[in-house]
Amino acid sequence: MTNDPDLERHATKMAKKKAARDKIMATKTEKKGLIIVHTGKGKGKSSAAFGMIFRCIAHEMKCGVVQFIKGGMSTGERDMILSKFADLCAFHTMGEGFTWETQDKSRDIEMAQAAWEKAKELIRDESNTMVLLDEINIALRYDYIDIADVVSFLSEEKPEMTHVVLTGRNAKEELIEIADLVTEMELIKHPFRSGIKAQIGVEY
């Protein structure tokens, strides 16, 4: 035992904090499938979502990914899942790039709606613990998909224990309203502003 008064005060303070925390945690007993939204101008929305997908994979839980905007370019997460974990994670890249790249609004709408149909199929499958809808907020922002349909489906048809993660900037207020967990990534600094391009291992 030490006689250092600072260390003793710290130990006493931490013991009180732990007791208070344990009391709070004892009241958190319910489980449910969460609606999780990652939005905001900062980097990391999809990266954080894929972290949860890999966490499910590590626990050998079935899951699924639908990419609404990103096109056919190779990404580390997609390549790894398709090559090593395709039995656990269904991966569907349904987009063909951002609107300014495709320059074909009708095609973008068609692809976004096809992606939403695939998303509903994966979510309805109760064997999937988690379904990631990557960049769906972009499709919703441009009204390629009806936000009322998305809200209605998630509120009324999503299985009770299925987690659904929705990413992308400018999440609709209607989606935020029904979500259980919403995180807004705030942009403070970004290398793009300094002329640095997207780099392998960081962005893809």
mmCIF file of C-alpha atoms in Angstrom:
data_model
loop_
_atom_site.group_PDB
_atom_site.id
_atom_site.type_symbol
_atom_site.label_atom_id
_atom_site.label_comp_id
_atom_site.label_asym_id
_atom_site.label_seq_id
_atom_site.Cartn_x
_atom_site.Cartn_y
_atom_site.Cartn_z
ATOM 1 C CA MET A 1 0.000 0.000 0.000
ATOM 2 C CA THR A 2 1.156 3.526 -0.762
ATOM 3 C CA ASN A 3 0.786 6.506 1.510
ATOM 4 C CA ASP A 4 0.791 8.976 -1.384
ATOM 5 C CA PRO A 5 -2.316 11.135 -0.768
ATOM 6 C CA ASP A 6 -2.729 11.916 -4.492
ATOM 7 C CA LEU A 7 -2.827 8.229 -5.376
ATOM 8 C CA GLU A 8 -5.244 7.497 -2.539
ATOM 9 C CA ARG A 9 -7.576 10.311 -3.636
ATOM 10 C CA HIS A 10 -7.443 9.003 -7.202
ATOM 11 C CA ALA A 11 -8.251 5.450 -6.078
ATOM 12 C CA THR A 12 -11.200 6.668 -3.991
ATOM 13 C CA LYS A 13 -12.509 8.775 -6.871
ATOM 14 C CA MET A 14 -12.235 5.890 -9.350
ATOM 15 C CA ALA A 15 -13.944 3.484 -6.926
ATOM 16 C CA LYS A 16 -16.904 5.886 -6.643
ATOM 17 C CA LYS A 17 -17.002 6.306 -10.413
ATOM 18 C CA LYS A 18 -16.963 2.529 -10.946
ATOM 19 C CA ALA A 19 -19.776 2.019 -8.440
ATOM 20 C CA ALA A 20 -21.898 4.650 -10.187
ATOM 21 C CA ARG A 21 -21.114 3.158 -13.589
ATOM 22 C CA ASP A 22 -21.930 -0.364 -12.424
ATOM 23 C CA LYS A 23 -25.273 0.879 -11.090
ATOM 24 C CA ILE A 24 -26.136 2.409 -14.476
ATOM 25 C CA MET A 25 -25.010 -0.667 -16.397
ATOM 26 C CA ALA A 26 -27.141 -2.932 -14.213
ATOM 27 C CA THR A 27 -30.241 -1.210 -15.620
ATOM 28 C CA LYS A 28 -29.229 -1.881 -19.257
ATOM 29 C CA THR A 29 -30.627 -5.349 -19.796
ATOM 30 C CA GLU A 30 -32.541 -5.227 -23.099
ATOM 31 C CA LYS A 31 -31.333 -6.293 -26.537
ATOM 32 C CA LYS A 32 -32.698 -5.245 -29.915
ATOM 33 C CA GLY A 33 -31.651 -4.871 -33.493
ATOM 34 C CA LEU A 34 -30.420 -1.320 -33.910
ATOM 35 C CA ILE A 35 -30.881 1.189 -36.702
ATOM 36 C CA ILE A 36 -27.483 2.891 -36.888
ATOM 37 C CA VAL A 37 -26.732 6.008 -38.946
ATOM 38 C CA HIS A 38 -23.255 7.324 -39.791
ATOM 39 C CA THR A 39 -23.457 10.761 -41.387
ATOM 40 C CA GLY A 40 -21.643 14.091 -41.551
ATOM 41 C CA LYS A 41 -18.964 15.719 -43.701
ATOM 42 C CA GLY A 42 -16.039 14.045 -41.955
ATOM 43 C CA LYS A 43 -14.177 10.974 -43.153
ATOM 44 C CA GLY A 44 -14.778 7.572 -41.594
ATOM 45 C CA LYS A 45 -18.489 6.827 -42.010
ATOM 46 C CA SER A 46 -18.083 3.710 -44.141
ATOM 47 C CA SER A 47 -14.824 2.754 -42.430
ATOM 48 C CA ALA A 48 -16.537 2.645 -39.030
ATOM 49 C CA ALA A 49 -19.448 0.681 -40.487
ATOM 50 C CA PHE A 50 -17.130 -1.879 -42.038
ATOM 51 C CA GLY A 51 -15.455 -2.202 -38.644
ATOM 52 C CA MET A 52 -18.769 -3.493 -37.298
ATOM 53 C CA ILE A 53 -19.173 -5.830 -40.277
ATOM 54 C CA PHE A 54 -15.728 -7.298 -39.605
ATOM 55 C CA ARG A 55 -16.642 -7.605 -35.944
ATOM 56 C CA CYS A 56 -19.678 -9.698 -36.938
ATOM 57 C CA ILE A 57 -17.497 -11.805 -39.206
ATOM 58 C CA ALA A 58 -15.017 -12.358 -36.366
ATOM 59 C CA HIS A 59 -17.893 -13.710 -34.263
ATOM 60 C CA GLU A 60 -18.996 -15.908 -37.196
ATOM 61 C CA MET A 61 -22.265 -14.014 -37.514
ATOM 62 C CA LYS A 62 -23.850 -13.799 -40.947
ATOM 63 C CA CYS A 63 -24.119 -10.302 -42.364
ATOM 64 C CA GLY A 64 -24.548 -8.427 -45.629
ATOM 65 C CA VAL A 65 -23.369 -5.311 -47.448
ATOM 66 C CA VAL A 66 -25.097 -3.336 -50.196
ATOM 67 C CA GLN A 67 -23.122 -0.476 -51.737
ATOM 68 C CA PHE A 68 -25.456 2.104 -53.260
ATOM 69 C CA ILE A 69 -23.022 4.498 -54.927
ATOM 70 C CA LYS A 70 -19.507 3.087 -55.088
ATOM 71 C CA GLY A 71 -18.788 1.497 -58.451
ATOM 72 C CA GLY A 72 -16.647 -1.388 -59.552
ATOM 73 C CA MET A 73 -13.268 -0.168 -58.295
ATOM 74 C CA SER A 74 -11.371 -2.556 -56.055
ATOM 75 C CA THR A 75 -11.448 -1.804 -52.322
ATOM 76 C CA GLY A 76 -9.651 -3.602 -49.520
ATOM 77 C CA GLU A 77 -12.785 -4.429 -47.555
ATOM 78 C CA ARG A 78 -14.677 -5.797 -50.549
ATOM 79 C CA ASP A 79 -11.727 -7.825 -51.833
ATOM 80 C CA MET A 80 -11.109 -9.366 -48.404
ATOM 81 C CA ILE A 81 -14.754 -10.226 -47.788
ATOM 82 C CA LEU A 82 -15.263 -11.754 -51.234
ATOM 83 C CA SER A 83 -12.036 -13.761 -51.123
ATOM 84 C CA LYS A 84 -12.107 -14.954 -47.511
ATOM 85 C CA PHE A 85 -15.541 -14.456 -45.933
ATOM 86 C CA ALA A 86 -18.105 -14.778 -48.722
ATOM 87 C CA ASP A 87 -19.750 -17.604 -46.773
ATOM 88 C CA LEU A 88 -20.473 -15.226 -43.891
ATOM 89 C CA CYS A 89 -21.034 -11.908 -45.657
ATOM 90 C CA ALA A 90 -23.081 -11.339 -48.809
ATOM 91 C CA PHE A 91 -21.502 -8.390 -50.627
ATOM 92 C CA HIS A 92 -23.351 -6.502 -53.372
ATOM 93 C CA THR A 93 -21.861 -3.471 -55.140
ATOM 94 C CA MET A 94 -24.941 -2.105 -56.884
ATOM 95 C CA GLY A 95 -23.863 1.445 -57.743
ATOM 96 C CA GLU A 96 -21.864 2.609 -60.716
ATOM 97 C CA GLY A 97 -20.209 5.657 -59.186
ATOM 98 C CA PHE A 98 -21.373 9.136 -58.276
ATOM 99 C CA THR A 99 -23.886 10.987 -60.469
ATOM 100 C CA TRP A 100 -21.283 13.371 -61.844
ATOM 101 C CA GLU A 101 -19.337 10.337 -63.072
ATOM 102 C CA THR A 102 -22.201 8.388 -64.646
ATOM 103 C CA GLN A 103 -23.995 11.500 -65.955
ATOM 104 C CA ASP A 104 -27.115 9.378 -66.377
ATOM 105 C CA LYS A 105 -29.780 10.175 -63.779
ATOM 106 C CA SER A 106 -32.294 7.603 -64.977
ATOM 107 C CA ARG A 107 -29.643 4.885 -64.765
ATOM 108 C CA ASP A 108 -28.606 6.079 -61.287
ATOM 109 C CA ILE A 109 -32.230 5.890 -60.109
ATOM 110 C CA GLU A 110 -32.641 2.424 -61.582
ATOM 111 C CA MET A 111 -29.488 1.144 -59.878
ATOM 112 C CA ALA A 112 -30.360 2.760 -56.528
ATOM 113 C CA GLN A 113 -33.814 1.201 -56.525
ATOM 114 C CA ALA A 114 -32.350 -2.193 -57.433
ATOM 115 C CA ALA A 115 -29.919 -1.787 -54.533
ATOM 116 C CA TRP A 116 -32.818 -0.995 -52.180
ATOM 117 C CA GLU A 117 -34.640 -4.134 -53.273
ATOM 118 C CA LYS A 118 -31.496 -6.178 -52.563
ATOM 119 C CA ALA A 119 -31.141 -4.446 -49.199
ATOM 120 C CA LYS A 120 -34.700 -5.366 -48.221
ATOM 121 C CA GLU A 121 -34.044 -8.974 -49.225
ATOM 122 C CA LEU A 122 -30.965 -9.157 -46.980
ATOM 123 C CA ILE A 123 -32.688 -7.419 -44.064
ATOM 124 C CA ARG A 124 -35.705 -9.736 -44.239
ATOM 125 C CA ASP A 125 -33.359 -12.721 -43.942
ATOM 126 C CA GLU A 126 -33.280 -13.215 -40.182
ATOM 127 C CA SER A 127 -30.077 -15.234 -40.416
ATOM 128 C CA ASN A 128 -28.248 -11.945 -41.045
ATOM 129 C CA THR A 129 -27.156 -10.282 -37.823
ATOM 130 C CA MET A 130 -26.222 -7.011 -39.532
ATOM 131 C CA VAL A 131 -26.800 -5.393 -42.912
ATOM 132 C CA LEU A 132 -24.747 -2.397 -44.037
ATOM 133 C CA LEU A 133 -26.336 -0.020 -46.536
ATOM 134 C CA ASP A 134 -23.251 1.878 -47.647
ATOM 135 C CA GLU A 135 -23.857 5.403 -49.006
ATOM 136 C CA ILE A 136 -27.634 4.967 -49.028
ATOM 137 C CA ASN A 137 -27.930 8.501 -47.644
ATOM 138 C CA ILE A 138 -26.561 9.834 -50.926
ATOM 139 C CA ALA A 139 -29.258 7.999 -52.881
ATOM 140 C CA LEU A 140 -31.874 9.302 -50.444
ATOM 141 C CA ARG A 141 -30.560 12.863 -50.684
ATOM 142 C CA TYR A 142 -31.097 12.879 -54.450
ATOM 143 C CA ASP A 143 -34.510 11.192 -54.056
ATOM 144 C CA TYR A 144 -33.413 8.136 -56.024
ATOM 145 C CA ILE A 145 -35.162 6.151 -53.290
ATOM 146 C CA ASP A 146 -38.301 7.203 -51.412
ATOM 147 C CA ILE A 147 -37.396 8.065 -47.821
ATOM 148 C CA ALA A 148 -40.958 7.217 -46.732
ATOM 149 C CA ASP A 149 -40.499 3.693 -48.086
ATOM 150 C CA VAL A 150 -37.184 3.287 -46.257
ATOM 151 C CA VAL A 151 -38.594 4.569 -42.960
ATOM 152 C CA SER A 152 -41.718 2.430 -43.267
ATOM 153 C CA PHE A 153 -39.731 -0.707 -44.070
ATOM 154 C CA LEU A 154 -37.220 -0.252 -41.246
ATOM 155 C CA SER A 155 -39.966 0.583 -38.750
ATOM 156 C CA GLU A 156 -42.397 -2.170 -39.704
ATOM 157 C CA GLU A 157 -40.569 -5.001 -41.466
ATOM 158 C CA LYS A 158 -37.034 -5.131 -40.093
ATOM 159 C CA PRO A 159 -36.657 -8.254 -37.942
ATOM 160 C CA GLU A 160 -36.480 -7.437 -34.256
ATOM 161 C CA MET A 161 -32.858 -8.519 -33.738
ATOM 162 C CA THR A 162 -31.322 -7.387 -37.045
ATOM 163 C CA HIS A 163 -28.942 -4.426 -36.987
ATOM 164 C CA VAL A 164 -29.037 -2.105 -40.014
ATOM 165 C CA VAL A 165 -26.268 0.441 -40.612
ATOM 166 C CA LEU A 166 -26.861 3.314 -43.036
ATOM 167 C CA THR A 167 -23.994 5.562 -44.123
ATOM 168 C CA GLY A 168 -23.461 8.735 -46.132
ATOM 169 C CA ARG A 169 -23.606 12.489 -45.764
ATOM 170 C CA ASN A 170 -26.791 14.463 -45.249
ATOM 171 C CA ALA A 171 -28.909 11.807 -43.567
ATOM 172 C CA LYS A 172 -32.588 12.677 -43.833
ATOM 173 C CA GLU A 173 -34.298 13.909 -40.684
ATOM 174 C CA GLU A 174 -36.919 11.177 -41.043
ATOM 175 C CA LEU A 175 -34.157 8.559 -40.860
ATOM 176 C CA ILE A 176 -32.462 10.207 -37.897
ATOM 177 C CA GLU A 177 -35.818 10.266 -36.110
ATOM 178 C CA ILE A 178 -36.271 6.471 -36.215
ATOM 179 C CA ALA A 179 -32.598 5.589 -35.641
ATOM 180 C CA ASP A 180 -31.349 4.155 -32.348
ATOM 181 C CA LEU A 181 -27.778 5.368 -32.832
ATOM 182 C CA VAL A 182 -26.679 8.361 -34.917
ATOM 183 C CA THR A 183 -23.084 9.498 -35.271
ATOM 184 C CA GLU A 184 -22.093 12.632 -37.156
ATOM 185 C CA MET A 185 -18.511 12.660 -38.400
ATOM 186 C CA GLU A 186 -17.188 16.211 -38.155
ATOM 187 C CA LEU A 187 -14.592 17.429 -40.651
ATOM 188 C CA ILE A 188 -11.701 19.282 -39.016
ATOM 189 C CA LYS A 189 -8.866 18.630 -41.475
ATOM 190 C CA HIS A 190 -8.653 16.555 -44.662
ATOM 191 C CA PRO A 191 -5.579 15.865 -46.816
ATOM 192 C CA PHE A 192 -7.630 16.362 -49.997
ATOM 193 C CA ARG A 193 -7.627 20.085 -49.261
ATOM 194 C CA SER A 194 -3.833 20.002 -49.377
ATOM 195 C CA GLY A 195 -3.767 18.361 -52.775
ATOM 196 C CA ILE A 196 -3.349 14.794 -51.519
ATOM 197 C CA LYS A 197 -5.375 12.195 -53.391
ATOM 198 C CA ALA A 198 -7.227 9.185 -52.009
ATOM 199 C CA GLN A 199 -4.707 6.518 -50.991
ATOM 200 C CA ILE A 200 -4.832 2.764 -50.785
ATOM 201 C CA GLY A 201 -5.186 1.504 -47.212
ATOM 202 C CA VAL A 202 -6.742 4.803 -46.087
ATOM 203 C CA GLU A 203 -9.672 5.457 -48.401
ATOM 204 C CA TYR A 204 -9.989 2.089 -50.138
#
